[in-house]
PDB file of C-alpha atoms in Angstrom:
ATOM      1  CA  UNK A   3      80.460   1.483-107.122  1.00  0.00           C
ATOM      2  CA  UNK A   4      81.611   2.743-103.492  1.00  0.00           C
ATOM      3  CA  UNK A   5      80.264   6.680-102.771  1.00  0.00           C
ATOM      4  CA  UNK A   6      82.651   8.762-100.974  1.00  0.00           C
ATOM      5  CA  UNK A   7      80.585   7.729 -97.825  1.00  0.00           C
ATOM      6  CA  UNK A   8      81.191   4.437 -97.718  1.00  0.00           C
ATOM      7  CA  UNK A   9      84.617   4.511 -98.760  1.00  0.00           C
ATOM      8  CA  UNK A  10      87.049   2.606 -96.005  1.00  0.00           C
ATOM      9  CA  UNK A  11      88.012   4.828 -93.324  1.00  0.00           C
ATOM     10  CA  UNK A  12      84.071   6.838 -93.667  1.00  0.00           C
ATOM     11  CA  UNK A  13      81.514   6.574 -90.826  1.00  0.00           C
ATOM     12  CA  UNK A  14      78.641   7.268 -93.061  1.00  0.00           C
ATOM     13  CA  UNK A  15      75.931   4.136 -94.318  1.00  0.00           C
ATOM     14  CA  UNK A  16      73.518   6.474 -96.532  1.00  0.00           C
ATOM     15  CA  UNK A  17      73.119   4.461 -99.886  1.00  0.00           C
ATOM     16  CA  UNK A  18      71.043   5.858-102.889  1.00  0.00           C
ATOM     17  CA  UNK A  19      68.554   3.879-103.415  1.00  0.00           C
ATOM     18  CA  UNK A  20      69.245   3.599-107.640  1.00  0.00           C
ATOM     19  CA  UNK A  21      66.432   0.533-108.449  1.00  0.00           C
ATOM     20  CA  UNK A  22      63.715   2.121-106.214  1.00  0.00           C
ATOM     21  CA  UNK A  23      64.494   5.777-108.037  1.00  0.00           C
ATOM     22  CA  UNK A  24      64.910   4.012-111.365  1.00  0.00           C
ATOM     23  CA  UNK A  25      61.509   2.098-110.769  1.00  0.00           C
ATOM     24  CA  UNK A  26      59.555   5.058-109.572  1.00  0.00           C
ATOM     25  CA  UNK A  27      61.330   7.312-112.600  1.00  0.00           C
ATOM     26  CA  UNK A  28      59.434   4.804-114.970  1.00  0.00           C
ATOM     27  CA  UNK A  29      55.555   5.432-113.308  1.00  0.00           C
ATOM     28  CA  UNK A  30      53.713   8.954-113.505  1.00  0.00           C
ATOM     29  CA  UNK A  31      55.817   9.955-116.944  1.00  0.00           C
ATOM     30  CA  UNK A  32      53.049  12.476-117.382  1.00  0.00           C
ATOM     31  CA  UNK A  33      54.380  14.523-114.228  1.00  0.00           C
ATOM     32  CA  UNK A  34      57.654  15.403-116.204  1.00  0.00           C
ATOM     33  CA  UNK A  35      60.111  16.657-113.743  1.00  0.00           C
ATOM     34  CA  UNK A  36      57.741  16.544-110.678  1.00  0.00           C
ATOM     35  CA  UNK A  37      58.752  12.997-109.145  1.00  0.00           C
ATOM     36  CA  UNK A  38      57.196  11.324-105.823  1.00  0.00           C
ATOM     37  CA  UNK A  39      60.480  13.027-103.705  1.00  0.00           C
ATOM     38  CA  UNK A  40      58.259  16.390-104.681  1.00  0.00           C
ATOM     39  CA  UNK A  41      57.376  17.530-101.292  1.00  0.00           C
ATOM     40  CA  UNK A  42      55.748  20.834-101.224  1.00  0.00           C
ATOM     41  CA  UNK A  43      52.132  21.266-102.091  1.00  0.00           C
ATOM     42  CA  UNK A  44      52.151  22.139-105.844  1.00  0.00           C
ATOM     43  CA  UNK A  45      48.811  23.965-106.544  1.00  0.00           C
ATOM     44  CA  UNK A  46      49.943  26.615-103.815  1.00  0.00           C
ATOM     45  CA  UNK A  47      53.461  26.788-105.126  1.00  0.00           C
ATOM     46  CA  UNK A  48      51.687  27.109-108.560  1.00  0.00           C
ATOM     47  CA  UNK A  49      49.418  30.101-107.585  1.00  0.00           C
ATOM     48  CA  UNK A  50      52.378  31.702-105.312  1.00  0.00           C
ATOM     49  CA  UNK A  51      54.165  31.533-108.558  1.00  0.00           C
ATOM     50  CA  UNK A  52      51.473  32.793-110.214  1.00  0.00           C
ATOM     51  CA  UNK A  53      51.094  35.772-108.318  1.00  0.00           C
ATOM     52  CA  UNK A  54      54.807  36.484-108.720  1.00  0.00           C
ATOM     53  CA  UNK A  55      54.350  36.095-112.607  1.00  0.00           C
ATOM     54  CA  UNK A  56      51.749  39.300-112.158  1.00  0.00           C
ATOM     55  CA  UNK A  57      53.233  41.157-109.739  1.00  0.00           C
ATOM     56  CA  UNK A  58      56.408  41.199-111.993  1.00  0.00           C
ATOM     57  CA  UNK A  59      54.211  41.839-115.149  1.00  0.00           C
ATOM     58  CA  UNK A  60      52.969  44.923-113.787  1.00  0.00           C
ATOM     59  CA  UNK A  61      56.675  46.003-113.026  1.00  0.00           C
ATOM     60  CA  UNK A  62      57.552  45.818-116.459  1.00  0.00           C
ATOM     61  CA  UNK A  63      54.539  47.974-117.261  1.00  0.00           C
ATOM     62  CA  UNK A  64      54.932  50.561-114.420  1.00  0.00           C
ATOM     63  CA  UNK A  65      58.807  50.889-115.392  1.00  0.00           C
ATOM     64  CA  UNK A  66      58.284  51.217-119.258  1.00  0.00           C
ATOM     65  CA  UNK A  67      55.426  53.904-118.623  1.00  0.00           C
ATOM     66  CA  UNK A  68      57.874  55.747-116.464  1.00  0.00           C
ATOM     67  CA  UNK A  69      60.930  54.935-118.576  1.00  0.00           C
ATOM     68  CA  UNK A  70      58.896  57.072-121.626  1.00  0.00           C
ATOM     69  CA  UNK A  71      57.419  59.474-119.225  1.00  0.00           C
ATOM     70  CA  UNK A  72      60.618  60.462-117.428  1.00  0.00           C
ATOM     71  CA  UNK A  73      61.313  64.416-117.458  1.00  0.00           C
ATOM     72  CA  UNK A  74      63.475  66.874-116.137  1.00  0.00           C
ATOM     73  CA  UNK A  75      67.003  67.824-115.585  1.00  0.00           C
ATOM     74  CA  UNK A  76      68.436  64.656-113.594  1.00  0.00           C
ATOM     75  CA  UNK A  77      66.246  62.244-116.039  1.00  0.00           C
ATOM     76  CA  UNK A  78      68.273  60.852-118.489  1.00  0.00           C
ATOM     77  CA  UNK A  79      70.278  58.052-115.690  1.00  0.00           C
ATOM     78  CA  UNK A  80      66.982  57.521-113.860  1.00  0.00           C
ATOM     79  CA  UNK A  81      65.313  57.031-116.980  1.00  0.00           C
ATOM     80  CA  UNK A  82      68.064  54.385-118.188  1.00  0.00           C
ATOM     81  CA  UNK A  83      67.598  52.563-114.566  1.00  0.00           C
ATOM     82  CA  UNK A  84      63.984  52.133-115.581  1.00  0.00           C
ATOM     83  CA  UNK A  85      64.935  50.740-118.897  1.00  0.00           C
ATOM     84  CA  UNK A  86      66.794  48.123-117.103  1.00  0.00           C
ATOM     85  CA  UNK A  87      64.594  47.314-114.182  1.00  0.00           C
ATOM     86  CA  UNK A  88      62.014  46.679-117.179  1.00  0.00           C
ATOM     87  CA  UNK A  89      64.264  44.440-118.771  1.00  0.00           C
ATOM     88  CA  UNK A  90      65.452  42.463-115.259  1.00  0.00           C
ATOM     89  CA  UNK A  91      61.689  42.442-114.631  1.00  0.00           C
ATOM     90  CA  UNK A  92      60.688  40.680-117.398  1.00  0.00           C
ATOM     91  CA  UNK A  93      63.524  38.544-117.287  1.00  0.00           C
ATOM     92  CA  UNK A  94      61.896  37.788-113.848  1.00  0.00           C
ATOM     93  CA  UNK A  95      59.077  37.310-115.263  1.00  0.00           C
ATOM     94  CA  UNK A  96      59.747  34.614-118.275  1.00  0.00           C
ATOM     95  CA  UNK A  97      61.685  32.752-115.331  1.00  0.00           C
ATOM     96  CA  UNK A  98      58.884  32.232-113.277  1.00  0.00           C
ATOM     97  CA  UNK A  99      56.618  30.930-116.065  1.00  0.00           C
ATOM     98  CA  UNK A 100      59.041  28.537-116.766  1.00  0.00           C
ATOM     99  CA  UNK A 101      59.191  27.113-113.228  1.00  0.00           C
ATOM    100  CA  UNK A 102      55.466  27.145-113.477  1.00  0.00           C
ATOM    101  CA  UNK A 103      55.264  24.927-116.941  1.00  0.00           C
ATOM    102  CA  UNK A 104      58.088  22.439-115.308  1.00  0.00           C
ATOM    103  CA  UNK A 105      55.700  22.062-112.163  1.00  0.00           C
ATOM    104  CA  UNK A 106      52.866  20.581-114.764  1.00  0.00           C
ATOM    105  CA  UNK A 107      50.950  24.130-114.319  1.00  0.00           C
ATOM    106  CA  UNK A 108      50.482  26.735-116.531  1.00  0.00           C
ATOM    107  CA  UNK A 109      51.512  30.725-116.724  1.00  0.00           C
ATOM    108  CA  UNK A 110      47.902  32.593-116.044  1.00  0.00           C
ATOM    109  CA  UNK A 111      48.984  35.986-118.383  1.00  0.00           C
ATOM    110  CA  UNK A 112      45.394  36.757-118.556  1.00  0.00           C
ATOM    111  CA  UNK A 113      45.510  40.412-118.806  1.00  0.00           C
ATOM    112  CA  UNK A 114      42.129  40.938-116.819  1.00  0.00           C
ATOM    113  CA  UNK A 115      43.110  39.084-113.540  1.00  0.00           C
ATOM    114  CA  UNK A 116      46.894  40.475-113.700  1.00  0.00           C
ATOM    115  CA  UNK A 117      46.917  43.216-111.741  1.00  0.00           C
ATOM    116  CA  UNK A 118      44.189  41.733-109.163  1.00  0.00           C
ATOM    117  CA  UNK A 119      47.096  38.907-108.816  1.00  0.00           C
ATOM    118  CA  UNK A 120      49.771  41.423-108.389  1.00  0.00           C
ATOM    119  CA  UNK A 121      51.264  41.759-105.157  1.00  0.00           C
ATOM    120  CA  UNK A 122      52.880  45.574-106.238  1.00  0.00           C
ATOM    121  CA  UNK A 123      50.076  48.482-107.573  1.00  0.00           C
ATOM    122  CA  UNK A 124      50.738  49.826-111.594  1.00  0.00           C
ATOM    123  CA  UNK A 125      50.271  53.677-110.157  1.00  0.00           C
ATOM    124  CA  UNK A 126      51.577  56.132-113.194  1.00  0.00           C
ATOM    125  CA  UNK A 127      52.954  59.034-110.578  1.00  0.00           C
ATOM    126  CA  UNK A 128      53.404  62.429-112.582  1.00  0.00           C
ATOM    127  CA  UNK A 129      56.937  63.458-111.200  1.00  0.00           C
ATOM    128  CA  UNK A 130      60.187  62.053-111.450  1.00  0.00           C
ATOM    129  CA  UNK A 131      60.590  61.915-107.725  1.00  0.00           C
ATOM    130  CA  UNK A 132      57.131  60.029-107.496  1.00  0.00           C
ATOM    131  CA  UNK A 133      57.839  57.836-110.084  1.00  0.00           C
ATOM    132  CA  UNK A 134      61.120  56.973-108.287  1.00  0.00           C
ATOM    133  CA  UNK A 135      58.955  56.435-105.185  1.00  0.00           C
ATOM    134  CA  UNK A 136      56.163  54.466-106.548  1.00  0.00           C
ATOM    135  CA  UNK A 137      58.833  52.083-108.239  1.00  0.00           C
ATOM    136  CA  UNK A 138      60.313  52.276-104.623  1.00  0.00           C
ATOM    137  CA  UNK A 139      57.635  50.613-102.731  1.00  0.00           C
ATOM    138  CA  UNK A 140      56.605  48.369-105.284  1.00  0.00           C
ATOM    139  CA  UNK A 141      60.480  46.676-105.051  1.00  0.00           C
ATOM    140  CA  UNK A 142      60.054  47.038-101.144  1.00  0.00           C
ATOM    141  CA  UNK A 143      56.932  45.021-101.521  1.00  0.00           C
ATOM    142  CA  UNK A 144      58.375  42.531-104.177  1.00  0.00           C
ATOM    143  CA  UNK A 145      61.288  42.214-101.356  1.00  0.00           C
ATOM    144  CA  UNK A 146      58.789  41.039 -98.695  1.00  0.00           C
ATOM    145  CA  UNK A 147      56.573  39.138-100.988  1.00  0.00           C
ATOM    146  CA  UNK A 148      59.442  37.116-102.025  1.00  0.00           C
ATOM    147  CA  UNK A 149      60.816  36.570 -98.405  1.00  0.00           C
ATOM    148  CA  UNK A 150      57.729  35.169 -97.568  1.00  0.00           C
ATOM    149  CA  UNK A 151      57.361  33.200-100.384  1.00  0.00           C
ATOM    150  CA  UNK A 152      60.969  31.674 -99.873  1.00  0.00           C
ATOM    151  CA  UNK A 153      59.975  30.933 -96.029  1.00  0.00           C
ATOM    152  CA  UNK A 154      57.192  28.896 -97.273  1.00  0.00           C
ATOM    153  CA  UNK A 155      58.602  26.434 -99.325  1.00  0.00           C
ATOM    154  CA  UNK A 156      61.555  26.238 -97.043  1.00  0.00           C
ATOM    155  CA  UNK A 157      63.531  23.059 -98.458  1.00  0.00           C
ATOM    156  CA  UNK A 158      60.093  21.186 -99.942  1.00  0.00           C
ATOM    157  CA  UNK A 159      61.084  22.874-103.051  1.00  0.00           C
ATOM    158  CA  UNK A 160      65.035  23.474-103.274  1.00  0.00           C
ATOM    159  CA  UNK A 161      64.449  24.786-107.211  1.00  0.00           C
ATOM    160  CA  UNK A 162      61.710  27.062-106.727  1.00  0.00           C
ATOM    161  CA  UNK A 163      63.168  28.735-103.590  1.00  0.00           C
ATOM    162  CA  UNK A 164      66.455  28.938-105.270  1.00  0.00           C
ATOM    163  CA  UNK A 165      65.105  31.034-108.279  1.00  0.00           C
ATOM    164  CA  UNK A 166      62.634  33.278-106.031  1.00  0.00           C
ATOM    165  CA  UNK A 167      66.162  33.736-104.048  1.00  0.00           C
ATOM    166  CA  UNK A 168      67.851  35.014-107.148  1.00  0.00           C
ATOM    167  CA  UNK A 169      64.911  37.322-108.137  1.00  0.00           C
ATOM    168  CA  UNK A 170      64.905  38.636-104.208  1.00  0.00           C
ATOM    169  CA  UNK A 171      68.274  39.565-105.170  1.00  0.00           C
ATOM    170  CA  UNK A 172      67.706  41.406-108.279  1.00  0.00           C
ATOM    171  CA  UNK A 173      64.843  43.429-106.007  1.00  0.00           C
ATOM    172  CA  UNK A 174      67.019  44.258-103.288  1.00  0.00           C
ATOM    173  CA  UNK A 175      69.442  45.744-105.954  1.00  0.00           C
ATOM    174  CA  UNK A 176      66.335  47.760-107.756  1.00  0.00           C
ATOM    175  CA  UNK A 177      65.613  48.976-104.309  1.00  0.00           C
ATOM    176  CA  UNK A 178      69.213  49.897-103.446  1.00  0.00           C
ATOM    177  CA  UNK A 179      69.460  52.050-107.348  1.00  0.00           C
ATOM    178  CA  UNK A 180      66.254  53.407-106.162  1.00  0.00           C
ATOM    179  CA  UNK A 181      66.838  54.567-102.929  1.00  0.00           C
ATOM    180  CA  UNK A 182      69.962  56.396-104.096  1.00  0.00           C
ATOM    181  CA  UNK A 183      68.080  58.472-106.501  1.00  0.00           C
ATOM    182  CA  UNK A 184      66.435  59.991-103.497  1.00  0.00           C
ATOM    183  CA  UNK A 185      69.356  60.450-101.002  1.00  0.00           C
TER     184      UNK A 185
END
């Protein structure tokens, strides 16, 4: 079977290799979807994950405490943006542990490390405006977290950086809604 590369009329030579990747599918079943082409080093894409897992755990909880507490005249749509920041958060959240189990590592949801593993702080804020503001930085400091996380795997790890690209998304939307509150 010809690939479109080596078709007549194609300059390209680049062959898959199909018995070398069947051969080396067969050794190190154990490793599930982590093959020998993995090339990024795993325990600190595991704890980077990790950390992303508790950062976004203490989102959820910052944005449902504010969600309840929210008060005041303008705080029934605010209130309803924290209901669904919670939700994309923890949506965030159940993603990354995922990624985590298909590396061969496993989601730390110990809730006495959590927060120390957070990149973003749980602060309570009394006001609407501070609450707005508190959930403000935290997404500014998911937003660089991420970045950085993204620049480190660079293409070792085409999966992983593709879902902490979708979640960077998501933030920079949060932060967006956020910022708007305030203008």
């Amino acid at each position: 079977m010809q690939n479109a590369q080596n078709a007549p009329g194609h300059a390209g030579s680049f062959q898959v290799d199909v018995q070398t990747i069947r051969k080396k599918a067969r050794q190190g079943l154990e490793e599930g979807a982590v093959t020998d082409g993995y090339r990024a080093d795993r325990e600190t894409v595991l704890r980077l994950l990790n950390e992303a897992l508790a950062t976004e755990i203490v989102c959820v909880l910052r944005y449902k405490r504010h969600f309840f507490m929210a008060r005041g005249m303008n705080a029934e749509p605010v209130a309803a943006e924290f209901a669904e920041h919670a939700a994309q958060e923890q949506e965030h959240a159940d993603r990354l542990a995922e990624r985590i189990v298909q590396l061969g590592g496993a989601p730390n949801l110990n809730p006495e490390g959590i927060t120390r593993r957070s990149h973003s702080e749980y602060v309570e804020a009394g006001s609407l405006e501070d609450m707005i503001k508190e959930n403000l930085v935290a997404e500014r400091i998911a937003i660089d977290s991420y970045r950085q996380m993204v620049d480190y795997i660079g293409d070792k790890d085409p999966t992983t950086r593709r879902l902490l690209e979708e979640i960077l998304a998501v933030e920079e939307e949060h932060a967006d809604d956020l910022s708007d509150f305030l203008a």
